[in-house]
Structure formats: structure tokens, C-alpha cells
Amino acid sequence: MTAPRLDINLSKIHHNASVLVDKLAQRGISVTGVTKAVLGSPDIVNTLLSAGVSSLGDARIENIEAMRRQYVTAPIMLIRSPMLSQVDEVVRQADLSFNTELAVITQLSHAAREAKLTHGVVLMVELGDLREGILPADLPSTVRTVLRLPNIHFRGIGANLACHSGVSPDADNMAAFSALADSIEANFGSIELVSGGNSANLNWALSGAKTGKINNLRLGESILLGCETLCRQKIEGLYTDAFTLVAEVIEAKIKPTRPWGHIAQTAFPSVTPAAYPDGNRLRAILALGHQDVDPLGLKAPPGLRLLGASGDHLIIDSDTDSLVVGAEITFGLTYSALIRAMTSPFIAKVMQAGAVKNTLSQKTECHPAIRA
Ligand SMILES: *Cc1c(COP(=O)(O)O)cnc(C)c1O
């Protein structure tokens, strides 16, 4: 079969999404399926929709356009603040967008008026992670201005934690966010969407803590990779191996464990190589590199270890001498490895729709994210 390739098990993605949709429905929370990691892939989008997500979210207008070209009619939200240079596409392709800047919302209003459309706006609120968001003190005046803009429909408020500073969603900051929703409703009338966060919110949402006004979460990684994202723990009952990356061996030789010659810089930062005693071991090269994937986000099968990577070579050490040229090696992936592999034109994406072989009981692990 073609290599390198991502084998994508749609049944496992469907299972993960429907388990989370059902659990959160019991807490009064709808799920927006976040598609940015999979570039709006129609097979995966249809899988998410059939599992019951209430809408789709993506950070990039190009992915939203790709979904619309594939006749996806479900509500789609742009979950990153639109660029001023893209407002015309945004009002045509997205039902609503997440916003923090009045300059952008004003231009969305002009673009929507020109296109004879109404565009939904969710205002993102800063809760301490210091990525996107309006400071809570500035929220009421911003809402007042947005409500006056023609062809703009104020749909609600959103928050996003754990993405930049690693601030965890917890009972305190979620209660504060819910209280903000209360005060906006008291002053300006009821709001439809109170979107509390992403996969990092699952521990909070499923803990039994009060959800208050929060009625939506936007989930990507937890559906695709089966883990929560604060400690990268496997979520009970979900598959962590819906995606696997298969690469092919192009060289397999017994070589000395130590390089020789004068050592200077390499092309890419090296993976800390395991310390082997002087001697000879089997090392293999796979046709895969930084241009395809984040090598630090690959989890090698037992008996194999990643020694390093360059633009298009991945070097691995093997405990046995049985690896041969042409062999295929299957890796697990972190989110960081997944997004790069999905985006690489050199990696085939192979959708497997068949029945799910039950690997739920196997001891699969989530792969720790590498944080810079
Ligand atoms: C990426 C993103 C999400 C989804 O995050 P996951 O950790 O993949 O669940 C949700 N909201 C916003 C604003 C995002 O950028």
C-alpha cells in the first residue's frame, strides 16, 4: 500500500464523538465538532454530524470553504477571529464567527450588508489564559455596540482556556464565566450560546460541577485522539488510535552507535538519542520527516525508538535485527503530529469505514504533548 499514510478509522471517531455528545447532553451542553486538525475532511465531518454534534467549528476559512464545496449545510462557526482581509468570505461561508475586535465586527457588518446576509457574532471573553478575549470589564460596552450594528446577530459569548498559558478550566473560572452570561442577559436580553471552551474543559464538565449558563463546548482533540488535554489522560471508553501513521523503511543496516568525525550543527534539533554503549545496532531510515510530521509527536511501537529526523528522513533504532527495507512501521500520534501529517501533501489519507475491532480494552495510551 501507499506510504507514508494516515490510516483513519471513521468508526472509532464516530464512537468517540457520540460518547462525548451523549455524556455532555446529560449536562445540558451541546458539542461543536472542531474540524481544523482534519482540514474539514468531508468523511470526518459527516462522521461527526452523524454522531450528533450540533455544529462544526474551524479556525480557517479555507477549511470552511472546503466543507461548503462538499455540500456541508450544517451550521459552521469560524472559531478564530476573522482577518480584516477575509470578511467577505467569512460572511458568505460561516454562519457565525468568534470575535474580539470591534474593528473586525464593523467590517463584518459592512460585508454582510453588501451580501444581503446576517452574520452571527460570538464575543470571546478573556478568562486568564491570555490568548484571545475581551477583558470582562469591557464586555458590556462591546455588547452594546455590537447590538447596534446592522446585519450582525449577537449570538453569545465564548471562552478559551489552556491553549496559551495552560490555565485550567475549573469550577471558579467557569462560574465567573457563567456569571458574566447572567449579567449580559440581565442587561441586554437572553443569549443563545455560552460556549465554555475546548477539550481541556472535559474534566470540569464531567465532574459534576455546576455548569450554570454554559451550554456548549467545542471539541477537537478529545474526539479525534480520545484524550483530555490538561494531562493527556485517556478518556475512559474512547479510542486513542483512530489515527495511525504508517511509514516505510528505505534503509536498514547495522551501524556503529556513535557518529565519527568533527561534530557541528545539524539541520534540525535532534531528538535526545538514547544512550547506547559503544557497539553496533540495527538502525533504519523511514521515508518521513519534518516536512510531513512533528517527529517528536510520534509514538514508536515497542522495540523501536526514534533517534532523530531531518526534513525527509526519520532515523530509528531497533532492538532486533529483523527490520528490512520495504517494511511498514505504524506510529501513534500527538495532536501536533496529527495536524502536520493531515496538512502534508506527501501523506496519503486512507479512510477506513469498516466495523470497529474492539481495541477499547487494550492498554492504549494518550501520547504526551510536547510543549516548547
Ligand atoms: C482549536 C480550538 C478548539 C478545539 O480545541 P481542542 O483542544 O482540539 O478540543 C476550540 N476552540 C477554539 C477557539 C480553538 O481554537
CSV table of C-alpha atoms and ligand atoms in Angstrom, one decimal:
chain,number,residue,atom,x,y,z
A,1,MET,CA,0.0,0.0,0.0
A,2,THR,CA,1.0,3.6,-0.5
A,3,ALA,CA,3.3,5.1,2.2
A,4,PRO,CA,3.5,7.2,4.2
A,5,ARG,CA,-0.1,7.2,5.0
A,6,LEU,CA,-2.5,8.1,7.8
A,7,ASP,CA,-5.0,5.3,8.4
A,8,ILE,CA,-8.1,6.9,9.7
A,9,ASN,CA,-10.8,4.8,11.4
A,10,LEU,CA,-14.1,6.6,10.9
A,11,SER,CA,-16.0,4.1,13.2
A,12,LYS,CA,-13.7,4.9,16.1
A,13,ILE,CA,-14.1,8.7,15.5
A,14,HIS,CA,-17.9,8.1,15.4
A,15,HIS,CA,-17.8,6.2,18.6
A,16,ASN,CA,-15.7,8.9,20.4
A,17,ALA,CA,-17.9,11.7,19.2
A,18,SER,CA,-21.2,10.0,20.1
A,19,VAL,CA,-19.9,9.1,23.6
A,20,LEU,CA,-18.9,12.7,24.3
A,21,VAL,CA,-22.1,14.1,22.8
A,22,ASP,CA,-24.2,11.8,25.0
A,23,LYS,CA,-22.3,12.5,28.2
A,24,LEU,CA,-22.4,16.2,27.7
A,25,ALA,CA,-26.1,16.2,26.7
A,26,GLN,CA,-26.8,15.0,30.2
A,27,ARG,CA,-25.1,18.1,31.5
A,28,GLY,CA,-27.1,20.4,29.2
A,29,ILE,CA,-24.0,21.0,26.9
A,30,SER,CA,-24.0,20.7,23.1
A,31,VAL,CA,-20.9,19.8,21.2
A,32,THR,CA,-19.4,21.7,18.3
A,33,GLY,CA,-17.1,19.4,16.4
A,34,VAL,CA,-13.8,21.1,15.7
A,35,THR,CA,-12.5,20.2,12.2
A,36,LYS,CA,-9.3,22.2,11.9
A,37,ALA,CA,-7.0,19.3,12.6
A,38,VAL,CA,-8.6,17.4,9.7
A,39,LEU,CA,-8.8,20.3,7.3
A,40,GLY,CA,-12.6,19.9,7.0
A,41,SER,CA,-12.3,16.4,5.6
A,42,PRO,CA,-15.8,15.5,4.3
A,43,ASP,CA,-15.6,11.9,5.5
A,44,ILE,CA,-14.7,13.0,9.0
A,45,VAL,CA,-17.2,15.9,9.0
A,46,ASN,CA,-20.0,13.5,8.0
A,47,THR,CA,-18.9,11.1,10.8
A,48,LEU,CA,-19.1,13.9,13.4
A,49,LEU,CA,-22.5,15.1,12.2
A,50,SER,CA,-23.9,11.5,12.2
A,51,ALA,CA,-22.6,11.2,15.8
A,52,GLY,CA,-24.8,14.1,16.8
A,53,VAL,CA,-22.6,17.2,17.0
A,54,SER,CA,-24.8,20.3,16.9
A,55,SER,CA,-22.5,22.4,14.7
A,56,LEU,CA,-19.0,22.5,13.2
A,57,GLY,CA,-16.1,24.8,14.1
A,58,ASP,CA,-12.9,25.6,12.3
A,59,ALA,CA,-10.2,28.2,12.7
A,60,ARG,CA,-9.5,28.6,9.0
A,61,ILE,CA,-11.9,30.0,6.3
A,62,GLU,CA,-10.2,27.7,3.7
A,63,ASN,CA,-11.4,24.6,5.6
A,64,ILE,CA,-14.9,26.1,5.9
A,65,GLU,CA,-14.9,26.8,2.1
A,66,ALA,CA,-13.8,23.2,1.5
A,67,MET,CA,-16.7,21.9,3.6
A,68,ARG,CA,-19.2,24.1,1.8
A,69,ARG,CA,-17.9,22.9,-1.6
A,70,GLN,CA,-18.6,19.4,-0.3
A,71,TYR,CA,-22.2,20.4,0.4
A,72,VAL,CA,-21.9,20.5,4.1
A,73,THR,CA,-25.0,22.5,5.1
A,74,ALA,CA,-24.7,22.2,8.9
A,75,PRO,CA,-24.0,25.4,10.9
A,76,ILE,CA,-20.3,26.2,10.8
A,77,MET,CA,-18.5,28.7,13.1
A,78,LEU,CA,-15.2,30.3,12.4
A,79,ILE,CA,-13.6,29.9,15.8
A,80,ARG,CA,-10.6,32.3,15.2
A,81,SER,CA,-11.1,36.0,14.9
A,82,PRO,CA,-11.6,36.8,11.2
A,83,MET,CA,-8.8,38.6,9.4
A,84,LEU,CA,-10.0,42.0,8.1
A,85,SER,CA,-8.8,40.9,4.7
A,86,GLN,CA,-11.2,37.9,4.7
A,87,VAL,CA,-14.5,39.4,6.0
A,88,ASP,CA,-16.3,38.9,2.6
A,89,GLU,CA,-15.6,35.2,2.6
A,90,VAL,CA,-16.4,34.9,6.2
A,91,VAL,CA,-19.9,36.3,6.0
A,92,ARG,CA,-20.6,34.1,2.9
A,93,GLN,CA,-19.3,30.8,4.2
A,94,ALA,CA,-19.6,30.9,8.0
A,95,ASP,CA,-22.9,31.2,10.0
A,96,LEU,CA,-21.0,32.9,12.8
A,97,SER,CA,-17.6,33.9,13.9
A,98,PHE,CA,-15.8,34.3,17.2
A,99,ASN,CA,-14.7,37.9,17.7
A,100,THR,CA,-12.7,40.2,20.0
A,101,GLU,CA,-12.2,43.4,17.9
A,102,LEU,CA,-14.9,46.0,17.1
A,103,ALA,CA,-12.9,47.0,14.0
A,104,VAL,CA,-13.4,43.5,12.6
A,105,ILE,CA,-17.1,43.2,13.6
A,106,THR,CA,-17.8,46.6,11.9
A,107,GLN,CA,-16.3,45.3,8.7
A,108,LEU,CA,-18.3,42.0,9.0
A,109,SER,CA,-21.4,44.2,9.3
A,110,HIS,CA,-20.5,46.1,6.1
A,111,ALA,CA,-19.7,42.8,4.3
A,112,ALA,CA,-22.9,41.2,5.5
A,113,ARG,CA,-25.0,44.2,4.4
A,114,GLU,CA,-23.4,44.1,1.0
A,115,ALA,CA,-24.0,40.4,0.6
A,116,LYS,CA,-27.6,40.8,2.0
A,117,LEU,CA,-26.9,38.3,4.8
A,118,THR,CA,-27.0,38.3,8.6
A,119,HIS,CA,-23.8,37.2,10.3
A,120,GLY,CA,-23.7,35.8,13.8
A,121,VAL,CA,-21.1,37.1,16.3
A,122,VAL,CA,-19.9,35.4,19.4
A,123,LEU,CA,-17.7,37.6,21.7
A,124,MET,CA,-14.8,35.8,23.2
A,125,VAL,CA,-14.0,36.7,26.8
A,126,GLU,CA,-10.5,36.7,28.3
A,127,LEU,CA,-10.5,34.4,31.4
A,128,GLY,CA,-6.8,34.4,32.2
A,129,ASP,CA,-5.1,32.2,29.6
A,130,LEU,CA,-4.1,35.3,27.7
A,131,ARG,CA,-4.8,34.1,24.2
A,132,GLU,CA,-7.9,35.7,22.6
A,133,GLY,CA,-10.6,37.6,24.5
A,134,ILE,CA,-12.2,40.8,25.5
A,135,LEU,CA,-11.5,41.7,29.1
A,136,PRO,CA,-14.6,41.1,31.2
A,137,ALA,CA,-14.8,44.8,32.2
A,138,ASP,CA,-15.1,45.8,28.5
A,139,LEU,CA,-17.7,43.2,27.7
A,140,PRO,CA,-20.9,45.2,28.4
A,141,SER,CA,-19.9,48.2,26.3
A,142,THR,CA,-18.8,45.9,23.4
A,143,VAL,CA,-22.1,44.0,23.5
A,144,ARG,CA,-24.0,47.3,23.4
A,145,THR,CA,-22.1,48.4,20.3
A,146,VAL,CA,-22.5,45.0,18.5
A,147,LEU,CA,-26.2,45.0,19.1
A,148,ARG,CA,-26.5,48.3,17.2
A,149,LEU,CA,-24.6,47.0,14.1
A,150,PRO,CA,-26.8,46.3,11.1
A,151,ASN,CA,-26.7,42.7,9.6
A,152,ILE,CA,-25.0,41.4,12.8
A,153,HIS,CA,-26.7,39.0,15.1
A,154,PHE,CA,-25.2,38.8,18.6
A,155,ARG,CA,-25.3,35.1,19.3
A,156,GLY,CA,-23.5,34.8,22.6
A,157,ILE,CA,-20.2,34.6,24.4
A,158,GLY,CA,-17.3,32.2,24.4
A,159,ALA,CA,-14.2,31.4,26.4
A,160,ASN,CA,-11.0,29.5,25.6
A,161,LEU,CA,-8.5,28.3,28.2
A,162,ALA,CA,-5.5,26.0,28.4
A,163,CYS,CA,-4.2,26.9,24.9
A,164,HIS,CA,-1.5,29.5,25.6
A,165,SER,CA,-0.7,29.7,29.3
A,166,GLY,CA,-2.1,26.4,30.3
A,167,VAL,CA,-4.7,27.9,32.6
A,168,SER,CA,-7.1,25.1,33.5
A,169,PRO,CA,-10.9,25.4,33.3
A,170,ASP,CA,-12.2,24.9,36.8
A,171,ALA,CA,-15.2,25.5,39.0
A,172,ASP,CA,-14.1,29.1,39.7
A,173,ASN,CA,-13.3,30.4,36.3
A,174,MET,CA,-16.3,28.6,34.7
A,175,ALA,CA,-18.6,30.0,37.4
A,176,ALA,CA,-17.2,33.5,36.7
A,177,PHE,CA,-17.9,33.0,33.0
A,178,SER,CA,-21.4,31.8,33.7
A,179,ALA,CA,-22.0,34.9,35.9
A,180,LEU,CA,-20.9,37.1,33.0
A,181,ALA,CA,-23.5,35.4,30.8
A,182,ASP,CA,-26.1,36.2,33.6
A,183,SER,CA,-25.2,39.8,33.7
A,184,ILE,CA,-25.3,40.2,29.9
A,185,GLU,CA,-28.7,38.6,29.9
A,186,ALA,CA,-29.9,40.8,32.7
A,187,ASN,CA,-28.8,43.9,30.7
A,188,PHE,CA,-29.4,43.0,27.1
A,189,GLY,CA,-31.8,40.1,26.9
A,190,SER,CA,-31.3,36.3,26.5
A,191,ILE,CA,-28.3,34.9,24.7
A,192,GLU,CA,-28.3,31.7,22.8
A,193,LEU,CA,-24.7,30.4,23.0
A,194,VAL,CA,-22.5,30.3,26.1
A,195,SER,CA,-19.5,28.3,24.8
A,196,GLY,CA,-17.3,27.4,27.7
A,197,GLY,CA,-14.2,26.0,26.0
A,198,ASN,CA,-12.5,23.1,24.3
A,199,SER,CA,-11.3,19.6,25.2
A,200,ALA,CA,-9.5,20.9,28.2
A,201,ASN,CA,-13.0,21.6,29.7
A,202,LEU,CA,-14.0,17.9,29.9
A,203,ASN,CA,-12.7,17.2,33.4
A,204,TRP,CA,-14.7,20.2,34.6
A,205,ALA,CA,-17.8,19.4,32.5
A,206,LEU,CA,-18.0,15.8,33.5
A,207,SER,CA,-17.0,16.3,37.1
A,208,GLY,CA,-20.5,17.1,38.3
A,209,ALA,CA,-19.6,20.8,38.9
A,210,LYS,CA,-22.4,23.2,38.2
A,211,THR,CA,-22.5,24.1,34.5
A,212,GLY,CA,-24.5,27.3,35.1
A,213,LYS,CA,-25.3,29.1,31.9
A,214,ILE,CA,-22.7,27.2,29.9
A,215,ASN,CA,-24.4,25.3,27.1
A,216,ASN,CA,-21.7,24.4,24.6
A,217,LEU,CA,-18.1,23.1,24.2
A,218,ARG,CA,-16.0,23.0,21.1
A,219,LEU,CA,-14.2,19.6,20.9
A,220,GLY,CA,-11.4,18.6,18.5
A,221,GLU,CA,-8.6,16.6,20.1
A,222,SER,CA,-10.7,14.7,22.6
A,223,ILE,CA,-12.9,13.3,19.7
A,224,LEU,CA,-10.0,12.6,17.4
A,225,LEU,CA,-7.4,11.2,19.8
A,226,GLY,CA,-9.6,10.1,22.8
A,227,CYS,CA,-7.9,12.1,25.5
A,228,GLU,CA,-8.5,15.1,27.6
A,229,THR,CA,-5.9,17.8,27.1
A,230,LEU,CA,-4.8,19.1,30.5
A,231,CYS,CA,-2.8,15.9,31.4
A,232,ARG,CA,-3.3,14.0,28.2
A,233,GLN,CA,-5.2,11.2,30.1
A,234,LYS,CA,-7.1,8.7,28.0
A,235,ILE,CA,-10.9,9.3,28.4
A,236,GLU,CA,-12.5,6.2,29.7
A,237,GLY,CA,-14.3,4.3,26.9
A,238,LEU,CA,-12.8,6.3,24.0
A,239,TYR,CA,-10.4,5.1,21.3
A,240,THR,CA,-6.9,6.7,21.3
A,241,ASP,CA,-5.9,5.0,18.0
A,242,ALA,CA,-8.4,6.3,15.5
A,243,PHE,CA,-5.4,7.8,13.6
A,244,THR,CA,-2.2,5.9,12.9
A,245,LEU,CA,0.7,6.9,10.7
A,246,VAL,CA,2.4,4.3,8.6
A,247,ALA,CA,5.9,4.8,7.1
A,248,GLU,CA,8.2,2.7,5.0
A,249,VAL,CA,11.7,1.6,5.7
A,250,ILE,CA,14.2,2.7,3.0
A,251,GLU,CA,17.4,1.7,4.7
A,252,ALA,CA,18.1,-0.9,7.4
A,253,LYS,CA,21.7,-1.5,8.4
A,254,ILE,CA,23.8,-2.5,11.4
A,255,LYS,CA,25.9,0.6,12.1
A,256,PRO,CA,28.1,1.9,15.0
A,257,THR,CA,26.1,3.6,17.7
A,258,ARG,CA,28.5,6.6,17.7
A,259,PRO,CA,29.0,9.1,14.8
A,260,TRP,CA,32.6,9.8,13.8
A,261,GLY,CA,34.3,13.0,12.5
A,262,HIS,CA,34.1,16.6,13.7
A,263,ILE,CA,30.6,17.3,15.1
A,264,ALA,CA,28.9,20.7,14.2
A,265,GLN,CA,25.2,21.8,13.8
A,266,THR,CA,22.6,19.6,12.3
A,267,ALA,CA,19.7,20.7,10.1
A,268,PHE,CA,17.1,20.1,12.8
A,269,PRO,CA,17.1,19.9,16.5
A,270,SER,CA,17.9,16.4,17.5
A,271,VAL,CA,15.7,14.0,19.5
A,272,THR,CA,17.7,13.3,22.6
A,273,PRO,CA,19.2,10.0,21.5
A,274,ALA,CA,19.1,7.1,23.9
A,275,ALA,CA,22.5,6.5,25.4
A,276,TYR,CA,23.8,3.3,23.9
A,277,PRO,CA,27.1,1.8,24.8
A,278,ASP,CA,29.7,1.8,22.0
A,279,GLY,CA,29.0,-1.0,19.6
A,280,ASN,CA,26.7,-1.8,16.7
A,281,ARG,CA,22.9,-1.8,16.5
A,282,LEU,CA,20.4,-2.0,13.7
A,283,ARG,CA,19.2,1.4,12.6
A,284,ALA,CA,16.6,2.0,10.0
A,285,ILE,CA,15.6,5.1,7.9
A,286,LEU,CA,12.0,5.7,7.1
A,287,ALA,CA,10.8,7.9,4.3
A,288,LEU,CA,9.2,10.5,6.5
A,289,GLY,CA,10.5,13.8,8.0
A,290,HIS,CA,9.8,17.2,9.4
A,291,GLN,CA,8.2,18.2,6.2
A,292,ASP,CA,5.4,15.6,6.9
A,293,VAL,CA,5.0,15.4,10.6
A,294,ASP,CA,6.2,16.6,14.0
A,295,PRO,CA,8.7,13.8,14.7
A,296,LEU,CA,8.6,14.5,18.5
A,297,GLY,CA,4.9,13.7,18.4
A,298,LEU,CA,5.3,10.2,17.0
A,299,LYS,CA,5.0,7.2,19.3
A,300,ALA,CA,7.0,4.2,18.1
A,301,PRO,CA,5.8,0.7,18.5
A,302,PRO,CA,7.5,-1.5,21.2
A,303,GLY,CA,11.1,-2.4,20.4
A,304,LEU,CA,11.7,0.7,18.2
A,305,ARG,CA,13.0,4.1,19.2
A,306,LEU,CA,13.2,7.4,17.4
A,307,LEU,CA,16.8,8.6,17.1
A,308,GLY,CA,16.2,11.7,15.1
A,309,ALA,CA,14.7,13.2,12.0
A,310,SER,CA,15.6,15.6,9.2
A,311,GLY,CA,13.4,17.2,6.5
A,312,ASP,CA,12.6,13.8,4.9
A,313,HIS,CA,14.4,11.0,6.9
A,314,LEU,CA,13.3,9.5,10.1
A,315,ILE,CA,16.0,7.5,11.9
A,316,ILE,CA,15.1,4.7,14.3
A,317,ASP,CA,16.9,2.2,16.4
A,318,SER,CA,15.7,-1.3,16.6
A,319,ASP,CA,16.1,-3.9,19.4
A,320,THR,CA,16.0,-6.7,16.9
A,321,ASP,CA,17.8,-7.2,13.6
A,322,SER,CA,14.6,-8.2,11.8
A,323,LEU,CA,13.7,-4.8,10.2
A,324,VAL,CA,14.1,-4.9,6.4
A,325,VAL,CA,13.8,-2.5,3.5
A,326,GLY,CA,10.2,-2.2,2.5
A,327,ALA,CA,8.8,-2.9,5.9
A,328,GLU,CA,6.0,-0.7,7.2
A,329,ILE,CA,6.1,0.8,10.7
A,330,THR,CA,3.0,2.1,12.4
A,331,PHE,CA,3.1,5.0,14.8
A,332,GLY,CA,0.7,6.7,17.2
A,333,LEU,CA,0.4,10.5,17.0
A,334,THR,CA,0.1,13.5,19.3
A,335,TYR,CA,-2.2,16.4,18.2
A,336,SER,CA,0.9,18.3,17.0
A,337,ALA,CA,2.0,15.3,14.8
A,338,LEU,CA,-1.6,14.8,13.6
A,339,ILE,CA,-2.1,18.4,12.3
A,340,ARG,CA,1.1,18.4,10.4
A,341,ALA,CA,0.5,14.9,8.9
A,342,MET,CA,-3.0,15.9,7.9
A,343,THR,CA,-1.6,19.0,6.2
A,344,SER,CA,1.3,17.3,4.4
A,345,PRO,CA,0.5,16.7,0.7
A,346,PHE,CA,3.0,13.8,0.9
A,347,ILE,CA,0.9,11.7,3.3
A,348,ALA,CA,-2.0,9.7,1.9
A,349,LYS,CA,-5.2,9.8,4.0
A,350,VAL,CA,-6.8,6.4,3.9
A,351,MET,CA,-10.4,6.3,5.4
A,352,GLN,CA,-11.3,3.0,7.0
A,353,ALA,CA,-15.1,2.9,7.5
A,354,GLY,CA,-15.4,-0.8,8.5
A,355,ALA,CA,-16.6,-2.3,11.7
A,356,VAL,CA,-14.6,-1.4,14.8
A,357,LYS,CA,-12.3,-4.1,16.0
A,358,ASN,CA,-12.6,-3.8,19.8
A,359,THR,CA,-9.3,-2.3,21.0
A,360,LEU,CA,-11.0,-0.4,23.8
A,361,SER,CA,-9.9,-2.8,26.4
A,362,GLN,CA,-6.3,-2.8,25.2
A,363,LYS,CA,-3.8,-0.7,27.1
A,364,THR,CA,-3.6,2.2,24.7
A,365,GLU,CA,-2.2,5.4,26.0
A,366,CYS,CA,-2.5,9.0,25.0
A,367,HIS,CA,0.7,10.5,23.8
A,368,PRO,CA,2.0,13.3,26.0
A,369,ALA,CA,2.1,16.6,24.1
A,370,ILE,CA,5.5,18.1,23.7
A,371,ARG,CA,5.4,21.6,25.0
A,372,ALA,CA,8.1,24.0,23.9
B,1,LIG,C1,-8.8,24.5,18.5
B,1,LIG,C2,-9.8,25.2,19.2
B,1,LIG,C3,-10.8,24.4,19.9
B,1,LIG,C4,-10.7,22.9,19.9
B,1,LIG,O1,-9.7,22.6,20.8
B,1,LIG,P1,-9.4,21.0,21.2
B,1,LIG,O2,-8.4,21.1,22.2
B,1,LIG,O3,-8.9,20.4,19.9
B,1,LIG,O4,-10.7,20.5,21.7
B,1,LIG,C5,-11.8,25.1,20.5
B,1,LIG,N1,-11.9,26.4,20.5
B,1,LIG,C6,-11.0,27.2,19.9
B,1,LIG,C7,-11.2,28.7,19.9
B,1,LIG,C8,-9.9,26.6,19.2
B,1,LIG,O5,-9.0,27.4,18.6
